[in-house]
Amino acid sequence: WLHRIGRAKFKSTHATRLCEVHFTDDQFEQLIFTKYGVRKLKPDAVPSIFVHRKQPTPRKPPARRDATRGTLDATDYSLASAASEHTATAVQDINSPPRADSNGQLLHCSWQGPQAPASLDARLDGPQMLLAAAAHVECAVSDSSVGCAAPSHTATAVEDANSPPRADSDGQLPHCSWQGPQVPASLDARLDCPQMLLAAAAHVECAVSKLSEASTHDRDKESGVDGSSVRNQPMSSEVVAALHRRIKELEDHLQGTQRRLSLSQRQKNKALQEKNAVRTQVHRFLAPDQLQCMEKSTMKGTPWSTPTIEKALKLRLSCGSRGYNVVREIGTPLPAERTLQRHLEKFKFAPGILHEILDSLAVKVSLMEDHERHAVLMFDEIQLKQGLSYDQATGRIIGRPTISLADGTLPKDAMAKKGFVFMLGGVTTRWKQTIAYHFTGNSFSSTKLKEVLLAILQECEKIGLRVDAIVCDMGGGNQGIWRKFGIVVCKYSRSRVSCPHPCDPGRRLYFMADVPHLLKNLRNHLTRGQSIILPADVVKKHGLPSNEVTLQHVKELVEIDSKLQLNIAPHLKPACLDPGHFEKMKVGLAFSLLNHDTAAALRFLVQRGDMPQDALTTAWFIEVVFKWFKIMTSRTTKLAISKLNEVKYGDTVLFLQDAIRLFESLEIIDPDDDKHAWKPVQTGIILVTAVALELQDYYLNTKGFFCVLLGRFGQDALENLFSTLRTNNPAPKPYEFRCAIRAATMAQFLRPSKDGSYAHDAGFSLVGLDTGSGKAAQVVDTVAVEFPDDVLMLSETEQGSFDYLAGYAVSNVKQNMSCCSECIAAITCKEASTLTRLKSYTKETRLSLPSPAVIQFLETAESLFRTNSDKLLHDQITLAQLEASAVQNVTCVNCFPACHNVATKLLRVFLRTRMHILLRKENQRISEKKASVKCGSRSIGKQVATRNVK
């Protein structure tokens, strides 16, 4: 602001005031103090008027300037010097009028020329003296103008000008040889003083003008003769002062312009920096195609890039359809949902091995290093909601099991209740990729699942991956798969934790249980009131006070903590000791209970005497389990098994071996009957620990790896996928599950819930939209379409509904598909059925009315659909097969124009509509038949609990 008013260096004081002229009228309050005649400024008033008065600057005396000398000879230089001095003296004396005393006597003048004659009348008036001096000056100027060709003439003229005028005894001025105005000879010596002054001033002005012209002419003349210039004539002090003032004004103006230029440059640089910063920030979340879309008035027709499509899919998976549309409505440049669907249409994702993914995965694997190709195969199941749906991508019904039940059979009316997902994960690098999925009932055949695993292993080996281990949970069906591969772990037999690799007999294929599942199972034994009895050699080796591990001491710890403001074990919660049905699924609660902090709190209370010594046994066991869990789930090199530190490596291997012996010999006893038996948790812990020892030896000694991160042999990535799939629908139907897993895989998006049971896996997916091939799986036709024996006979009531449905098909074809006027005329008419007229909102119906040819054609298709509806529901034929058979065998197809293939379009719309009607009725029948649902997660349990609330 100070720059704008020209006071950049101004410093305010307590007495500084701001004038009101700097404020506009809207900056003042409406109230005017009439008593004082003042107006009050608003609290947020801003001075926006920059009027100001230029600050006066103190004048400095002009510096005395010496004229430069030209290149003249000695004679010319002396003449020019004399002429210059005489001229300056004459001008100075002429500009200064003569002064006289009270008696009329002339005072002494600073006259440098020849002395005045003695006969000059001393009583000559001042005006007369001025007039005489002017006459002499003009005479000198006249002489110099006549003889300006030579420097001597100028000197003579100056000399004459410097000579005082001579007067006779009568006071008359003598005649002078000059070219200016003549002085009349009869000039009265007693002329009035004002008239004399005016005449003298006129003569002086004329003389000075002619003298200036003569000097200029001489200078130009001499410059043209020898190419050099005479020194400049001296200027008067007033001219010099005026020039200095002008120079000062120009310098001030230049400084002000420079300040404004500097300010503008700084503002420009600041604006550029802000623009670049904004552009950088915008590019962090907006792609170039999104920025280009923002420059247009509409998003329609925008060619979206693959990264933008993947980003949109992630957002669509995170917030659902409604939330995604809200984000688009507020102006975020994102493609429409139909655009996302169109980009995913080429990826069929039919149940089974995802060959679309394998083809693209092969390209990724070919670029990997040898150590990056080692992988682990994991699989798990997710609970689904029963229901049948028509999949337009594959043309089949989704909702039936694709793997037979445990008894090896697959009933005709069996419904898919769970989804099996198979995922690959890297051992040395954090990559992951969904490779296959299947639908199962409440149980599944271990033999069939083994065949699926073998097929997946073969496909992975073909593209260059080396699957070294298979990971799953401790479910009954999964243990059956272990037995199919010869995996045995029990108390009284030698453990077998691997089998020959199906694709390479020289390698071993290991089987592992999911470590977080084992931790939850062990916690469940303790929370149910069961005790763990340690073997005697372990008690003696570690000097434990007792051999029993129980949670009774931990419960006492929680009671003591509840009375304190600052807790000893703040991580312990009541849910850790008494988890509900859904709390049992959370790994975090189990980890909080079997934690090193819990053991430290127990030891602290024992040292204080607040707990008995038996609590030390429980504290020791908790410490062992905690250390074992940290090693088995290591994700960093600090906890990884490595030979960089031989001492630490030896201690880790020895600890794992002791853990195997501990769980082989301990007993888990039920307090009610004091019976102990071999528990599945013991099998799982021994299995994973033994596999960890063999794998670390294989990777470190045989393959020469830097370290082994056992956390890569877990199901965290798979559980994160399930959490992502449940985001929009906690209990998805099979078709919704298929769509969600396709979108999550193509968008490379796995974002689990923060309240999930598993830790977040930071691995990245290898294949997405940018690398997917979209190759559809080949479908083999096994059953031919069955044709009806009789003509379809509809009742009058059903015939009205059928005509209305046919009209819907005609309307859909007219509005959404390309048709000419001839096609429209062939499929429409003007006669409406009774039901159609009643459903119309206007007296003259504007609904699309099917022609008789369309009615006859679609009645044949309806008869064909009803005959094969059972096969369609059980996925024995596809809707595409039914459509092709109808086009080939129905004779009335030829009744329609062939220009736009309108018959096929009508048939496709009609059959899909009939399929949706059939599936809606079938799902309603299944829902009524289903009496109870087994809840596999909290979200499903809440849904079931609130379903019948009215």
Coordinates of C-alpha atoms in Angstrom, one line a residue, residues 321-828:
S321 CA -23.0 -46.6 -6.7
R322 CA -24.7 -43.8 -4.8
G323 CA -21.6 -42.4 -3.3
Y324 CA -19.8 -42.5 -6.7
N325 CA -22.5 -40.6 -8.4
V326 CA -22.5 -38.0 -5.6
V327 CA -18.8 -37.5 -6.2
R328 CA -19.4 -37.1 -9.9
E329 CA -22.2 -34.6 -9.3
I330 CA -20.0 -32.2 -7.3
G331 CA -17.8 -31.8 -10.4
T332 CA -15.1 -34.4 -10.1
P333 CA -14.1 -35.5 -13.6
L334 CA -14.8 -39.2 -13.5
P335 CA -16.3 -41.6 -16.1
A336 CA -19.9 -42.7 -15.8
E337 CA -20.8 -46.1 -14.4
R338 CA -21.8 -47.3 -17.8
T339 CA -18.3 -46.5 -19.0
L340 CA -16.8 -48.6 -16.2
Q341 CA -19.1 -51.4 -17.1
R342 CA -18.1 -51.2 -20.8
H343 CA -14.4 -51.4 -19.9
L344 CA -15.0 -54.5 -17.8
E345 CA -17.3 -56.3 -20.3
K346 CA -14.4 -57.9 -22.1
F347 CA -13.2 -59.6 -18.9
K348 CA -15.7 -62.5 -18.4
F349 CA -14.4 -63.7 -15.1
A350 CA -16.4 -67.0 -15.3
P351 CA -16.0 -69.3 -12.2
G352 CA -12.8 -71.3 -12.4
I353 CA -9.3 -70.5 -13.4
L354 CA -9.1 -66.9 -14.7
H355 CA -7.4 -67.4 -18.0
E356 CA -7.7 -63.7 -18.8
I357 CA -5.4 -63.0 -15.9
L358 CA -3.0 -65.9 -16.7
D359 CA -2.3 -64.6 -20.2
S360 CA -1.3 -61.2 -18.9
L361 CA 0.4 -62.6 -15.8
A362 CA 2.8 -64.5 -18.1
V363 CA 4.0 -61.2 -19.6
K364 CA 4.7 -59.9 -16.1
V365 CA 6.5 -63.0 -15.0
S366 CA 8.8 -63.0 -18.0
L367 CA 10.2 -59.7 -16.8
M368 CA 10.8 -60.9 -13.2
E369 CA 14.1 -61.9 -11.7
D370 CA 14.6 -65.5 -10.8
H371 CA 14.1 -64.9 -7.0
E372 CA 10.9 -62.9 -7.7
R373 CA 9.2 -65.9 -9.3
H374 CA 8.9 -67.9 -6.1
A375 CA 5.3 -67.7 -4.9
V376 CA 2.9 -69.1 -2.4
L377 CA -0.7 -70.1 -3.2
M378 CA -3.4 -69.3 -0.6
F379 CA -7.1 -70.0 -0.7
D380 CA -10.0 -69.2 1.6
E381 CA -13.8 -69.0 1.5
I382 CA -16.3 -66.2 2.0
Q383 CA -19.9 -66.6 2.9
L384 CA -22.5 -65.6 0.3
K385 CA -26.2 -65.0 0.2
Q386 CA -28.1 -67.5 -1.8
G387 CA -29.6 -66.3 -5.1
L388 CA -29.6 -66.9 -8.8
S389 CA -28.7 -64.2 -11.3
Y390 CA -28.2 -64.0 -15.0
D391 CA -24.7 -63.1 -16.1
Q392 CA -24.8 -61.2 -19.4
A393 CA -21.0 -61.5 -19.8
T394 CA -21.0 -65.3 -19.9
G395 CA -24.7 -65.8 -20.8
R396 CA -25.2 -68.3 -17.9
I397 CA -26.9 -68.5 -14.6
I398 CA -24.7 -67.8 -11.6
G399 CA -25.6 -69.1 -8.1
R400 CA -25.0 -72.8 -8.4
P401 CA -22.0 -74.6 -6.8
T402 CA -19.1 -75.3 -9.2
I403 CA -17.5 -77.8 -6.9
S404 CA -19.4 -80.9 -5.7
L405 CA -20.3 -81.4 -2.1
A406 CA -18.3 -83.4 0.5
D407 CA -20.0 -86.6 -0.6
G408 CA -19.0 -86.1 -4.2
T409 CA -22.5 -85.3 -5.4
L410 CA -24.0 -82.1 -6.8
P411 CA -27.8 -82.0 -6.2
K412 CA -29.9 -80.4 -8.9
D413 CA -31.3 -77.7 -6.5
A414 CA -28.0 -77.1 -4.7
M415 CA -27.3 -73.4 -4.1
A416 CA -23.9 -71.7 -3.7
K417 CA -23.4 -70.5 -0.2
K418 CA -19.7 -69.8 -0.2
G419 CA -17.1 -68.5 -2.5
F420 CA -13.6 -70.0 -2.8
V421 CA -10.9 -67.6 -3.9
F422 CA -7.4 -68.6 -4.9
M423 CA -4.6 -66.0 -4.8
L424 CA -0.9 -66.0 -5.5
G425 CA 1.6 -64.0 -3.4
G426 CA 5.3 -63.3 -3.8
V427 CA 7.9 -64.7 -1.4
T428 CA 10.7 -62.2 -1.9
T429 CA 8.7 -59.3 -3.3
R430 CA 5.3 -58.0 -2.2
W431 CA 3.1 -58.8 -5.2
K432 CA -0.3 -60.6 -5.2
Q433 CA -2.8 -61.7 -7.8
T434 CA -6.2 -63.4 -7.8
I435 CA -5.9 -66.4 -10.0
A436 CA -9.2 -68.4 -9.7
Y437 CA -12.5 -68.6 -7.8
H438 CA -15.3 -71.2 -7.4
F439 CA -18.7 -71.5 -5.7
T440 CA -19.4 -74.2 -3.1
G441 CA -22.2 -75.2 -0.8
N442 CA -21.9 -75.7 2.9
S443 CA -19.3 -78.4 2.2
F444 CA -17.0 -79.3 -0.6
S445 CA -15.3 -82.4 -1.9
S446 CA -11.6 -82.6 -1.0
T447 CA -10.9 -84.7 -4.1
K448 CA -12.4 -82.1 -6.4
L449 CA -10.6 -79.3 -4.7
K450 CA -7.4 -81.2 -5.0
E451 CA -8.0 -81.4 -8.7
V452 CA -8.5 -77.6 -8.8
L453 CA -5.3 -77.0 -6.9
L454 CA -3.3 -79.3 -9.3
A455 CA -4.7 -77.4 -12.3
I456 CA -3.7 -74.1 -10.8
L457 CA -0.2 -75.3 -10.0
Q458 CA 0.2 -76.5 -13.6
E459 CA -0.9 -73.2 -15.0
C460 CA 1.4 -71.3 -12.7
E461 CA 4.4 -73.5 -13.7
K462 CA 3.6 -73.0 -17.4
I463 CA 4.0 -69.2 -17.1
G464 CA 7.3 -69.5 -15.1
L465 CA 6.1 -69.2 -11.5
R466 CA 7.4 -71.5 -8.8
V467 CA 4.8 -72.2 -6.1
D468 CA 6.6 -73.5 -3.1
A469 CA 3.8 -73.6 -0.5
I470 CA 0.0 -73.7 -0.1
V471 CA -1.6 -71.8 2.8
C472 CA -5.1 -72.2 4.1
D473 CA -6.9 -72.2 7.5
M474 CA -7.6 -75.2 9.8
G475 CA -11.1 -76.0 8.5
G476 CA -12.2 -79.6 8.3
G477 CA -12.3 -79.6 4.5
N478 CA -8.9 -78.1 4.3
Q479 CA -7.4 -80.8 6.6
G480 CA -9.0 -83.3 4.3
I481 CA -7.0 -81.7 1.4
W482 CA -3.8 -82.1 3.4
R483 CA -4.5 -85.8 3.8
K484 CA -5.1 -86.1 0.1
F485 CA -1.6 -84.8 -0.4
G486 CA -0.1 -87.0 2.3
I487 CA 0.4 -84.4 4.9
V488 CA 0.3 -85.9 8.5
V489 CA 1.0 -84.2 11.8
C490 CA 0.1 -86.0 15.0
K491 CA 1.5 -86.9 18.4
Y492 CA 2.4 -90.5 17.8
S493 CA 3.7 -90.5 14.3
R494 CA 6.4 -88.8 12.3
S495 CA 5.3 -85.5 10.9
R496 CA 5.1 -85.0 7.1
V497 CA 4.8 -81.4 6.2
S498 CA 5.5 -81.6 2.4
C499 CA 5.0 -83.7 -0.6
P500 CA 6.8 -84.1 -4.0
H501 CA 5.9 -81.2 -6.2
P502 CA 3.3 -82.2 -8.8
C503 CA 5.1 -80.3 -11.6
D504 CA 8.7 -81.0 -10.5
P505 CA 9.6 -84.2 -8.6
G506 CA 12.9 -82.7 -7.6
R507 CA 11.2 -80.0 -5.5
R508 CA 8.9 -80.2 -2.4
L509 CA 5.5 -78.6 -2.1
Y510 CA 4.8 -77.5 1.5
F511 CA 1.4 -77.0 3.2
M512 CA 0.9 -74.4 5.9
A513 CA -1.9 -73.3 8.2
D514 CA -2.6 -69.6 8.6
V515 CA -0.7 -68.3 11.6
P516 CA -3.3 -65.7 12.8
H517 CA -6.0 -68.4 12.7
L518 CA -3.8 -70.5 15.0
L519 CA -3.4 -67.6 17.4
K520 CA -7.1 -67.2 17.6
N521 CA -7.7 -70.9 18.1
L522 CA -5.2 -71.0 21.0
R523 CA -6.8 -68.0 22.6
N524 CA -10.2 -69.7 22.3
H525 CA -9.0 -72.7 24.3
L526 CA -7.9 -70.5 27.1
T527 CA -11.0 -68.2 27.1
R528 CA -13.2 -71.3 27.3
G529 CA -11.7 -72.1 30.7
Q530 CA -9.4 -74.8 29.5
S531 CA -5.9 -75.1 31.0
I532 CA -2.6 -75.9 29.4
I533 CA -0.4 -78.4 31.2
L534 CA 3.3 -78.0 30.4
P535 CA 5.7 -81.0 30.4
A536 CA 7.9 -81.6 33.4
D537 CA 11.2 -81.1 31.5
V538 CA 10.1 -77.7 30.3
V539 CA 9.1 -76.7 33.9
K540 CA 12.4 -77.9 35.2
K541 CA 14.5 -76.3 32.4
H542 CA 13.0 -72.8 32.8
G543 CA 12.5 -73.0 36.6
L544 CA 8.8 -72.4 36.5
P545 CA 6.8 -72.5 39.8
S546 CA 4.0 -74.7 38.3
N547 CA 3.0 -76.5 35.2
E548 CA -0.4 -75.0 34.6
V549 CA -1.2 -72.1 32.2
T550 CA -4.5 -70.5 32.9
L551 CA -6.2 -67.1 32.3
Q552 CA -7.3 -66.8 35.9
H553 CA -4.3 -64.7 36.6
V554 CA -5.0 -62.5 33.6
K555 CA -8.5 -61.9 34.9
E556 CA -7.1 -60.8 38.2
L557 CA -4.9 -58.4 36.4
V558 CA -7.8 -56.9 34.6
E559 CA -9.7 -56.5 37.9
I560 CA -6.7 -54.7 39.5
D561 CA -6.4 -52.5 36.4
S562 CA -10.0 -51.5 36.5
K563 CA -9.4 -49.8 39.9
L564 CA -6.6 -47.7 38.6
Q565 CA -6.6 -44.5 36.6
L566 CA -3.4 -45.3 34.8
N567 CA -3.5 -49.0 33.9
I568 CA -0.6 -51.5 34.0
A569 CA -1.9 -53.2 30.8
P570 CA -4.1 -50.7 29.0
H571 CA -4.4 -52.8 25.9
L572 CA -6.4 -55.5 27.7
K573 CA -10.1 -55.2 27.3
P574 CA -13.0 -57.4 28.7
A575 CA -13.6 -58.7 25.2
C576 CA -10.1 -60.2 25.2
L577 CA -11.1 -62.5 28.0
D578 CA -14.7 -63.1 27.1
P579 CA -15.1 -62.7 23.4
G580 CA -18.4 -63.0 21.7
H581 CA -19.2 -64.9 18.5
F582 CA -17.8 -62.1 16.3
E583 CA -15.0 -61.0 18.6
K584 CA -13.5 -64.5 18.2
M585 CA -12.8 -63.7 14.6
K586 CA -10.6 -60.7 15.4
V587 CA -6.9 -61.2 15.5
G588 CA -6.3 -58.0 17.3
L589 CA -8.0 -59.1 20.5
A590 CA -6.1 -62.4 20.5
F591 CA -2.8 -60.5 20.0
S592 CA -3.6 -58.1 22.8
L593 CA -4.2 -61.0 25.2
L594 CA -1.2 -63.1 24.3
N595 CA 1.2 -60.1 24.3
H596 CA 4.5 -59.3 25.9
D597 CA 2.9 -56.4 27.8
T598 CA 0.5 -58.8 29.5
A599 CA 3.4 -61.0 30.6
A600 CA 5.3 -58.0 31.9
A601 CA 2.3 -56.9 33.9
L602 CA 1.9 -60.3 35.5
R603 CA 5.6 -60.4 36.5
F604 CA 5.3 -56.9 37.9
L605 CA 2.3 -57.8 40.1
V606 CA 4.1 -61.0 41.3
Q607 CA 7.2 -59.0 42.3
R608 CA 4.9 -56.6 44.3
G609 CA 3.3 -59.5 46.0
D610 CA -0.2 -58.8 44.6
M611 CA -0.2 -62.2 42.7
P612 CA 1.0 -65.7 43.6
Q613 CA 4.1 -67.2 42.0
D614 CA 2.0 -69.5 39.8
A615 CA 1.3 -66.5 37.6
L616 CA 4.9 -66.6 36.4
T617 CA 4.1 -69.8 34.5
T618 CA 1.3 -68.1 32.6
A619 CA 3.6 -65.1 32.0
W620 CA 6.3 -67.4 30.6
F621 CA 3.9 -69.2 28.2
I622 CA 2.5 -65.9 27.0
E623 CA 6.0 -64.6 26.2
V624 CA 6.8 -67.8 24.3
V625 CA 3.6 -67.6 22.2
F626 CA 4.2 -63.9 21.5
K627 CA 7.8 -64.4 20.3
W628 CA 6.7 -67.3 18.1
F629 CA 3.9 -65.3 16.6
K630 CA 6.2 -62.3 15.8
I631 CA 8.7 -64.6 14.1
M632 CA 6.1 -66.4 12.1
T633 CA 4.5 -63.2 10.9
S634 CA 7.7 -61.2 10.3
R635 CA 7.4 -58.5 7.6
T636 CA 10.7 -56.6 8.3
T637 CA 14.3 -57.7 8.2
K638 CA 14.6 -57.0 11.9
L639 CA 12.4 -60.0 12.7
A640 CA 13.2 -62.0 9.6
I641 CA 15.3 -65.2 9.6
S642 CA 18.7 -64.3 8.3
K643 CA 22.3 -65.4 8.5
L644 CA 23.8 -62.0 8.7
N645 CA 24.0 -62.5 12.5
E646 CA 24.9 -66.1 13.1
V647 CA 24.3 -65.9 16.8
K648 CA 20.8 -64.5 16.3
Y649 CA 20.1 -67.0 13.5
G650 CA 21.1 -69.9 15.8
D651 CA 18.9 -68.6 18.6
T652 CA 15.9 -68.3 16.3
V653 CA 16.3 -71.8 14.9
L654 CA 16.7 -73.2 18.4
F655 CA 13.7 -71.3 19.6
L656 CA 11.5 -72.7 16.8
Q657 CA 12.7 -76.2 17.5
D658 CA 11.9 -75.9 21.2
A659 CA 8.4 -74.5 20.2
I660 CA 7.8 -77.7 18.2
R661 CA 8.8 -79.9 21.2
L662 CA 6.7 -77.8 23.6
F663 CA 3.5 -78.2 21.6
E664 CA 4.1 -81.8 20.9
S665 CA 4.3 -82.6 24.7
L666 CA 1.8 -80.1 26.3
E667 CA -1.8 -81.0 27.0
I668 CA -4.9 -79.0 26.8
I669 CA -7.4 -80.1 29.5
D670 CA -11.1 -79.3 29.8
P671 CA -11.9 -78.4 33.4
D672 CA -15.2 -80.2 33.4
D673 CA -14.0 -83.8 32.7
D674 CA -10.2 -83.5 33.1
K675 CA -9.8 -85.2 29.7
H676 CA -7.0 -84.2 27.3
A677 CA -6.8 -84.9 23.7
W678 CA -4.7 -83.9 20.7
K679 CA -6.0 -80.5 19.5
P680 CA -6.0 -79.2 15.9
V681 CA -4.2 -76.1 17.1
Q682 CA -1.3 -78.3 18.1
T683 CA -1.2 -79.8 14.6
G684 CA -1.3 -76.4 13.0
I685 CA 1.5 -74.9 15.2
I686 CA 3.8 -77.9 14.7
L687 CA 3.1 -77.9 11.0
V688 CA 3.8 -74.2 10.3
T689 CA 6.9 -74.2 12.6
A690 CA 8.4 -77.3 10.9
V691 CA 7.6 -75.8 7.5
A692 CA 9.3 -72.5 8.5
L693 CA 12.5 -74.4 9.5
E694 CA 12.6 -76.3 6.2
L695 CA 11.8 -73.3 4.1
Q696 CA 14.4 -71.1 5.7
D697 CA 17.0 -73.8 5.1
Y698 CA 15.9 -74.1 1.4
Y699 CA 15.9 -70.4 0.7
L700 CA 19.0 -69.4 2.7
N701 CA 21.3 -72.3 2.0
T702 CA 20.0 -73.7 -1.4
K703 CA 18.8 -70.5 -3.1
G704 CA 21.1 -68.1 -1.3
F705 CA 18.5 -65.6 -0.3
F706 CA 19.3 -62.6 1.9
C707 CA 16.5 -63.4 4.4
V708 CA 13.2 -65.1 4.8
L709 CA 10.1 -63.1 5.7
L710 CA 7.6 -65.7 7.1
G711 CA 4.9 -63.1 7.1
R712 CA 4.6 -63.6 3.3
F713 CA 3.2 -67.1 4.0
G714 CA 0.0 -65.8 5.4
Q715 CA -3.6 -65.0 4.3
D716 CA -3.6 -61.3 5.0
A717 CA -3.8 -60.4 1.3
L718 CA -6.8 -62.7 0.8
E719 CA -8.6 -61.4 3.9
N720 CA -8.0 -57.9 2.7
L721 CA -9.7 -58.8 -0.6
F722 CA -12.7 -60.2 1.3
S723 CA -13.0 -57.0 3.4
T724 CA -13.0 -55.0 0.1
L725 CA -15.7 -57.2 -1.4
R726 CA -17.9 -56.8 1.7
T727 CA -17.6 -53.0 1.5
N728 CA -20.9 -52.3 -0.3
N729 CA -22.8 -55.5 0.6
P730 CA -21.8 -57.5 3.7
A731 CA -23.4 -60.7 2.3
P732 CA -23.2 -60.4 -1.5
K733 CA -25.0 -62.7 -3.9
P734 CA -22.9 -64.9 -6.2
Y735 CA -23.3 -62.5 -9.1
E736 CA -22.5 -59.5 -6.9
F737 CA -19.5 -61.4 -5.7
R738 CA -18.3 -62.1 -9.2
C739 CA -18.7 -58.4 -10.2
A740 CA -16.9 -57.2 -7.1
I741 CA -14.0 -59.5 -7.5
R742 CA -13.6 -58.6 -11.2
A743 CA -13.6 -54.9 -10.4
A744 CA -11.2 -55.3 -7.5
T745 CA -8.8 -57.4 -9.6
M746 CA -8.9 -55.1 -12.6
A747 CA -8.6 -51.9 -10.5
Q748 CA -5.8 -53.5 -8.4
F749 CA -7.6 -52.3 -5.4
L750 CA -7.5 -54.1 -2.0
R751 CA -8.5 -51.7 0.7
P752 CA -9.6 -53.5 3.9
S753 CA -11.8 -52.0 6.6
K754 CA -9.8 -50.5 9.4
D755 CA -11.9 -52.6 11.8
G756 CA -11.1 -55.8 10.0
S757 CA -9.7 -58.9 11.6
Y758 CA -6.4 -58.9 9.7
A759 CA -3.5 -56.6 9.2
H760 CA -3.3 -54.5 6.0
D761 CA -1.2 -56.2 3.3
A762 CA 0.8 -53.6 1.3
G763 CA 1.4 -55.9 -1.7
F764 CA 0.5 -54.7 -5.2
S765 CA -1.4 -56.6 -7.9
L766 CA 0.5 -57.6 -11.0
V767 CA -2.4 -57.6 -13.5
G768 CA -5.0 -54.8 -14.0
L769 CA -6.9 -53.0 -16.7
D770 CA -3.6 -51.9 -18.3
T771 CA -2.4 -55.4 -18.8
G772 CA -5.5 -57.6 -18.9
S773 CA -6.1 -59.4 -22.1
G774 CA -9.8 -59.8 -21.9
K775 CA -9.7 -63.2 -23.4
A776 CA -13.0 -65.0 -22.7
A777 CA -13.1 -68.5 -21.5
Q778 CA -14.3 -71.1 -24.0
V779 CA -17.7 -72.6 -23.2
V780 CA -18.4 -76.1 -24.4
D781 CA -22.0 -77.0 -25.3
T782 CA -23.0 -80.3 -23.8
V783 CA -26.8 -80.4 -24.1
A784 CA -28.9 -79.4 -27.1
V785 CA -31.9 -77.1 -26.9
E786 CA -35.2 -79.0 -26.5
F787 CA -38.1 -77.9 -28.7
P788 CA -41.7 -77.9 -27.6
D789 CA -44.1 -80.6 -28.8
D790 CA -47.3 -78.6 -28.8
V791 CA -48.2 -75.0 -29.7
L792 CA -48.3 -72.7 -26.7
M793 CA -51.9 -72.0 -25.6
L794 CA -52.3 -68.9 -23.4
S795 CA -55.4 -68.0 -21.5
E796 CA -57.1 -64.7 -22.2
T797 CA -55.8 -63.2 -19.0
E798 CA -52.2 -64.3 -19.6
Q799 CA -52.5 -63.3 -23.3
G800 CA -53.0 -59.7 -22.2
S801 CA -49.9 -59.8 -20.0
F802 CA -48.0 -61.3 -22.9
D803 CA -49.0 -58.6 -25.3
Y804 CA -47.9 -55.9 -22.8
L805 CA -44.5 -57.7 -22.4
A806 CA -44.2 -57.8 -26.2
G807 CA -44.9 -54.1 -26.4
Y808 CA -42.1 -53.5 -23.9
A809 CA -39.7 -55.4 -26.2
V810 CA -40.8 -53.4 -29.2
S811 CA -40.4 -50.1 -27.3
N812 CA -36.9 -51.1 -26.1
V813 CA -35.8 -51.9 -29.7
K814 CA -37.2 -48.6 -31.0
Q815 CA -35.6 -46.5 -28.4
N816 CA -32.2 -48.1 -27.8
M817 CA -31.3 -49.8 -31.1
S818 CA -30.9 -48.6 -34.6
C819 CA -34.0 -49.2 -36.8
C820 CA -35.3 -47.7 -40.0
S821 CA -38.9 -46.7 -40.7
E822 CA -39.5 -49.9 -42.5
C823 CA -38.4 -52.0 -39.5
I824 CA -40.5 -49.9 -37.1
A825 CA -43.6 -50.3 -39.4
A826 CA -43.1 -54.1 -39.4
I827 CA -43.0 -54.5 -35.6
T828 CA -45.7 -52.0 -34.6

